[in-house]
mmCIF file of C-alpha atoms in Angstrom:
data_model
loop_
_atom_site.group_PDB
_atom_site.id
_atom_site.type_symbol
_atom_site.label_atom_id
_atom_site.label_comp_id
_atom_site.label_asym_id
_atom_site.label_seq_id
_atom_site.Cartn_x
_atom_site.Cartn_y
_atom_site.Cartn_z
ATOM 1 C CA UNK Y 20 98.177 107.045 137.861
ATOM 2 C CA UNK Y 21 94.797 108.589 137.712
ATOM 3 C CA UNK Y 22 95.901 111.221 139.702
ATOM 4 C CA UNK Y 23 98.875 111.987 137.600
ATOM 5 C CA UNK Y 24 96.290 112.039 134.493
ATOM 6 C CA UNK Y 25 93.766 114.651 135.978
ATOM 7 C CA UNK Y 26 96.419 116.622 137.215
ATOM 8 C CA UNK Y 27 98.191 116.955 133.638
ATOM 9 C CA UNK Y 28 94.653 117.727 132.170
ATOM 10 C CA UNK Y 29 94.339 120.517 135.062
ATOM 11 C CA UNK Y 30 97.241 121.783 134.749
ATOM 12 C CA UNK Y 31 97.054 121.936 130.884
ATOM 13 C CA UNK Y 32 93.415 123.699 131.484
ATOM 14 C CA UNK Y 33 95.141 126.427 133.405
ATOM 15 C CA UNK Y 34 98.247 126.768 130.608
ATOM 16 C CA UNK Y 35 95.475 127.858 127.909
ATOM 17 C CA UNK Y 36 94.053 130.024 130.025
ATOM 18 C CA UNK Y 37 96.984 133.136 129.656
ATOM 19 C CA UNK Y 38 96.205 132.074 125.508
ATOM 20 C CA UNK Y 39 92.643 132.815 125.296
ATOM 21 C CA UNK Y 40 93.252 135.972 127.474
ATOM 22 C CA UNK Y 41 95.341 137.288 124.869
ATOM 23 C CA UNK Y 42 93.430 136.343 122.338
ATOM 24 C CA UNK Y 43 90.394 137.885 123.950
ATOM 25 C CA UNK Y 44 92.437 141.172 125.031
ATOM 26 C CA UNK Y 45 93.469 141.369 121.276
ATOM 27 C CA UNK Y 46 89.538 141.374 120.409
ATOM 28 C CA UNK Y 47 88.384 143.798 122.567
ATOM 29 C CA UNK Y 48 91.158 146.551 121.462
ATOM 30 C CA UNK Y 49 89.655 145.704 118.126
ATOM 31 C CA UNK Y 50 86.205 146.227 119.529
ATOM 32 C CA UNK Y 51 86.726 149.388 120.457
ATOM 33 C CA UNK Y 52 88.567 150.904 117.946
ATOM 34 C CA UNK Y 53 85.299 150.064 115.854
ATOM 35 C CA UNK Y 54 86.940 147.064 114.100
ATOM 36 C CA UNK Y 55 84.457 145.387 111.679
ATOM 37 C CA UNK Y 56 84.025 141.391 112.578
ATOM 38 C CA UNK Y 57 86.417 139.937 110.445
ATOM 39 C CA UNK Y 58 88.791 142.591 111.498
ATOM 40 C CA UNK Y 59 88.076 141.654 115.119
ATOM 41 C CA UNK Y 60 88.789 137.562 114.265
ATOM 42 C CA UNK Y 61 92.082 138.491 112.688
ATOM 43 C CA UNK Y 62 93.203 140.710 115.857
ATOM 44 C CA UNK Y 63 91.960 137.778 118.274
ATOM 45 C CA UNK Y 64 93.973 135.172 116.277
ATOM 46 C CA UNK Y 65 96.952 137.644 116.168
ATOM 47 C CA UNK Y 66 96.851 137.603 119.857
ATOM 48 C CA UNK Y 67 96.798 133.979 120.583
ATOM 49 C CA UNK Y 68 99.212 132.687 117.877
ATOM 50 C CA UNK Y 69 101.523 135.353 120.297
ATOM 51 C CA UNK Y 70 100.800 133.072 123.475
ATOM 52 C CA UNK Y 71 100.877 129.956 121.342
ATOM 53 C CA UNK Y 72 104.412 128.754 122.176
ATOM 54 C CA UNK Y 73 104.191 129.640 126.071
ATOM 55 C CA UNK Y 74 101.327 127.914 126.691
ATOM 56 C CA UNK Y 75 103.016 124.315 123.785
ATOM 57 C CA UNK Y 76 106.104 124.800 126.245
ATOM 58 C CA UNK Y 77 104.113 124.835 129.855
ATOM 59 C CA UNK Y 78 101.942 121.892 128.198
ATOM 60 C CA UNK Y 79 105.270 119.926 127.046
ATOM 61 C CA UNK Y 80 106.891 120.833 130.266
ATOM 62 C CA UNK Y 81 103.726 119.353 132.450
ATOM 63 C CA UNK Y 82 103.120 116.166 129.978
ATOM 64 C CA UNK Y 83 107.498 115.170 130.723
ATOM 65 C CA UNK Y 84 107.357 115.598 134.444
ATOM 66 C CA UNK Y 85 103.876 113.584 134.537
ATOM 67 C CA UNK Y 86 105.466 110.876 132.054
ATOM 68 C CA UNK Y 87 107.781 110.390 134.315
ATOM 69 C CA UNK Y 88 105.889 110.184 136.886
ATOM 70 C CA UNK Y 89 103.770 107.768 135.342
ATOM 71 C CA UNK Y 90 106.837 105.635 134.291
ATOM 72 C CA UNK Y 91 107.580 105.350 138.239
ATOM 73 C CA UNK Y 92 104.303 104.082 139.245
ATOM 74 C CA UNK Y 93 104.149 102.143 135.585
ATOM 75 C CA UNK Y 94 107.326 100.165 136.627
ATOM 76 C CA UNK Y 95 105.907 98.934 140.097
ATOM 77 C CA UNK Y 96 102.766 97.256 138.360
ATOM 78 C CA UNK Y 97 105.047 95.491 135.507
ATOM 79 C CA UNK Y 98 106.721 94.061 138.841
ATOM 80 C CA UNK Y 99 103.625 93.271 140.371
ATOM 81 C CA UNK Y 100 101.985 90.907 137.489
ATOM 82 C CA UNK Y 101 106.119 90.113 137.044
ATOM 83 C CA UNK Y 102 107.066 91.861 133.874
ATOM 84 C CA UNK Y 103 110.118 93.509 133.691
ATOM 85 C CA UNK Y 104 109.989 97.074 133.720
ATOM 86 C CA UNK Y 105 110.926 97.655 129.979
ATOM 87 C CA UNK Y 106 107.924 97.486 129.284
ATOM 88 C CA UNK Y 107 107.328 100.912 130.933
ATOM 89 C CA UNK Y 108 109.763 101.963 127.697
ATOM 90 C CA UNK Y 109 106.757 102.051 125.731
ATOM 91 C CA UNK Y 110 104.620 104.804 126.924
ATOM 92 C CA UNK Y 111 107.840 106.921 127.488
ATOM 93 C CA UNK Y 112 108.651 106.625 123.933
ATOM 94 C CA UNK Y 113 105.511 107.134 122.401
ATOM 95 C CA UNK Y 114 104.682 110.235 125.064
ATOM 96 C CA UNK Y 115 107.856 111.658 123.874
ATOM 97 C CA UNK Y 116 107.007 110.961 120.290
ATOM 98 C CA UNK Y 117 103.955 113.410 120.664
ATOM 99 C CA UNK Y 118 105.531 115.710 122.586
ATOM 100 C CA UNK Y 119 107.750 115.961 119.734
ATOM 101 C CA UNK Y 120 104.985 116.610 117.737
ATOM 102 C CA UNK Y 121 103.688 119.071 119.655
ATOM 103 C CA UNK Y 122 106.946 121.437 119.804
ATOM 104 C CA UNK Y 123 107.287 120.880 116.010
ATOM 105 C CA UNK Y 124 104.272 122.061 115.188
ATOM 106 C CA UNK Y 125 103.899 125.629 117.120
ATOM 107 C CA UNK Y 126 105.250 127.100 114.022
ATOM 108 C CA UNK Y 127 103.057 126.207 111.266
ATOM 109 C CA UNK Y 128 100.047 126.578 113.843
ATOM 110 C CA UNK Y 129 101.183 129.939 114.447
ATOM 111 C CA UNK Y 130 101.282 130.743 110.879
ATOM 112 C CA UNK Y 131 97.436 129.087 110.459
ATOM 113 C CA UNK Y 132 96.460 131.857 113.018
ATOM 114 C CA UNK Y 133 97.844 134.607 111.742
ATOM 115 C CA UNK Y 134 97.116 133.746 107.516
ATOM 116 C CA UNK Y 135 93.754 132.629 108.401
ATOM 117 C CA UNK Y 136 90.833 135.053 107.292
ATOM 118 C CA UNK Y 137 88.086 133.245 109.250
ATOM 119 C CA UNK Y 138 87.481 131.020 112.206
ATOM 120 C CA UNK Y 139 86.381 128.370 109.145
ATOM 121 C CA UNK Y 140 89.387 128.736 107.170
ATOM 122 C CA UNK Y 141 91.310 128.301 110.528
ATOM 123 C CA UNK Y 142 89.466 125.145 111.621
ATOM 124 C CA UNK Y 143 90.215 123.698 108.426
ATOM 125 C CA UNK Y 144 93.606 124.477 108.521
ATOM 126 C CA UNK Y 145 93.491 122.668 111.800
ATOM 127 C CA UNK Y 146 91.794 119.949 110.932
ATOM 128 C CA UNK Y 147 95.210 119.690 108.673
ATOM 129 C CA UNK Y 148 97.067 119.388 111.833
ATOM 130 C CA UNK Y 149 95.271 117.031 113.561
ATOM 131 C CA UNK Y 150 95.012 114.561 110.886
ATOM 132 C CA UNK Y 151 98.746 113.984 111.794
ATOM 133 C CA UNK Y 152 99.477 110.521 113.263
ATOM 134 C CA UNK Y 153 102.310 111.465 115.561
ATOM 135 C CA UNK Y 154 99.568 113.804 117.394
ATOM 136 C CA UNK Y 155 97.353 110.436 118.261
ATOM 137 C CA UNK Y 156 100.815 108.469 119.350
ATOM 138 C CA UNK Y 157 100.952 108.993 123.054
ATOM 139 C CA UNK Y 158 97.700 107.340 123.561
ATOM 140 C CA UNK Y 159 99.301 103.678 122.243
ATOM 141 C CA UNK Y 160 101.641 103.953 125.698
ATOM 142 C CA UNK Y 161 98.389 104.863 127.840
ATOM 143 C CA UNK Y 162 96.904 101.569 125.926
ATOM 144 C CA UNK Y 163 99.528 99.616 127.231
ATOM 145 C CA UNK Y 164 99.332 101.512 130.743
ATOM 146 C CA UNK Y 165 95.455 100.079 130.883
ATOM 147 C CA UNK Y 166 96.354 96.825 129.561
ATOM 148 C CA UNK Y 167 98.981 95.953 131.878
ATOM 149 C CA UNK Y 168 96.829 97.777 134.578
ATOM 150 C CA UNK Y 169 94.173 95.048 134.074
ATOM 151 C CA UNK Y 170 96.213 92.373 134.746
ATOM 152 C CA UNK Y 171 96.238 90.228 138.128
ATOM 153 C CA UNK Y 172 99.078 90.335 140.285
ATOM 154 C CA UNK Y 173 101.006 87.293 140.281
ATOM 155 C CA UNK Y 174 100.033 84.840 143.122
ATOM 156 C CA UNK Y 175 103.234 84.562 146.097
ATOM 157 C CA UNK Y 176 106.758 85.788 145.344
ATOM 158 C CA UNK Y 177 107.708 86.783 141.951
ATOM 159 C CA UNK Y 178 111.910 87.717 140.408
ATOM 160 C CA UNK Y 179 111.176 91.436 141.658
ATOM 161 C CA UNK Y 180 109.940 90.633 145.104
ATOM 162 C CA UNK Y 181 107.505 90.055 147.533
ATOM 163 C CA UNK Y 182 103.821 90.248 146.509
ATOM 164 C CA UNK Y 183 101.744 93.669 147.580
ATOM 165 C CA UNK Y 184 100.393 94.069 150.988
ATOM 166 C CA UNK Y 185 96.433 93.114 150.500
#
């Protein structure tokens, strides 16, 4: 499961990378067309609210396959302390509730980078965003990941099978 985690954090590292380059690319044809510095912030943010929803959708795409994933290896454990795996419902749900999020708010964080007139206003703005509960969500079902996680294994034979090979 760690392993899944790191690689969705990698893998979410590299999606941002293709949005800061246009962002960046954006400032630099500002730069030389002798753009004044608020000029220059407007063209930057112009350029990454354009590679906003490619990078939301590789993110969203990486964070479902890793859920999944994670649901696989999630269900084993529950069997292992003898849970059922239903349990494994929960961080599915709430991983899909933030994904949800996510997707739903490309739009009006596009519109932040394009309206905003300075990288304050825009971190306000953000700070907007981010206040919203369904962003903070998909770490409940990683709580319950850890807490189940911590659990000893049930001693001999449980309903789901034969204990794991020490």
């Amino acid at each position: 499961m760690l392993f899944l985690i790191i690689a969705q954090f990698v893998v979410g590292m590299l999606a941002s990378v293709p949005l800061l380059a246009s962002g960046m690319g954006s400032a630099f044809e500002a730069a030389q067309s002798g753009a004044d510095p608020s000029q220059l912030e407007a063209q930057m943010m112009a350029g990454m609210a354009d590679g906003l929803a490619a990078t939301v959708w590789i993110s969203v795409a990486t964070a479902a396959l890793t859920a999944l994933l994670l649901v696989a290896s999630f269900v084993r454990r529950l069997h292992d302390v003898g849970q059922p795996g239903y349990w494994a419902a929960i961080p599915l749900v709430t991983q899909a509730a933030a994904l949800w999020a996510s997707i739903g708010s490309v739009d009006k964080v596009r519109e932040m980078m394009l309206s905003a007139q300075s990288a304050a206003e825009l971190q306000a703005m953000q700070g907007e965003v981010a206040g919203d509960p369904l962003n903070y969500v998909g770490w409940l079902g990683y709580l319950v990941i850890i807490v189940f996680g911590i659990m000893k294994s049930q001693e001999g034979t449980n309903p789901y099978g034969l204990p794991p090979a020490a």
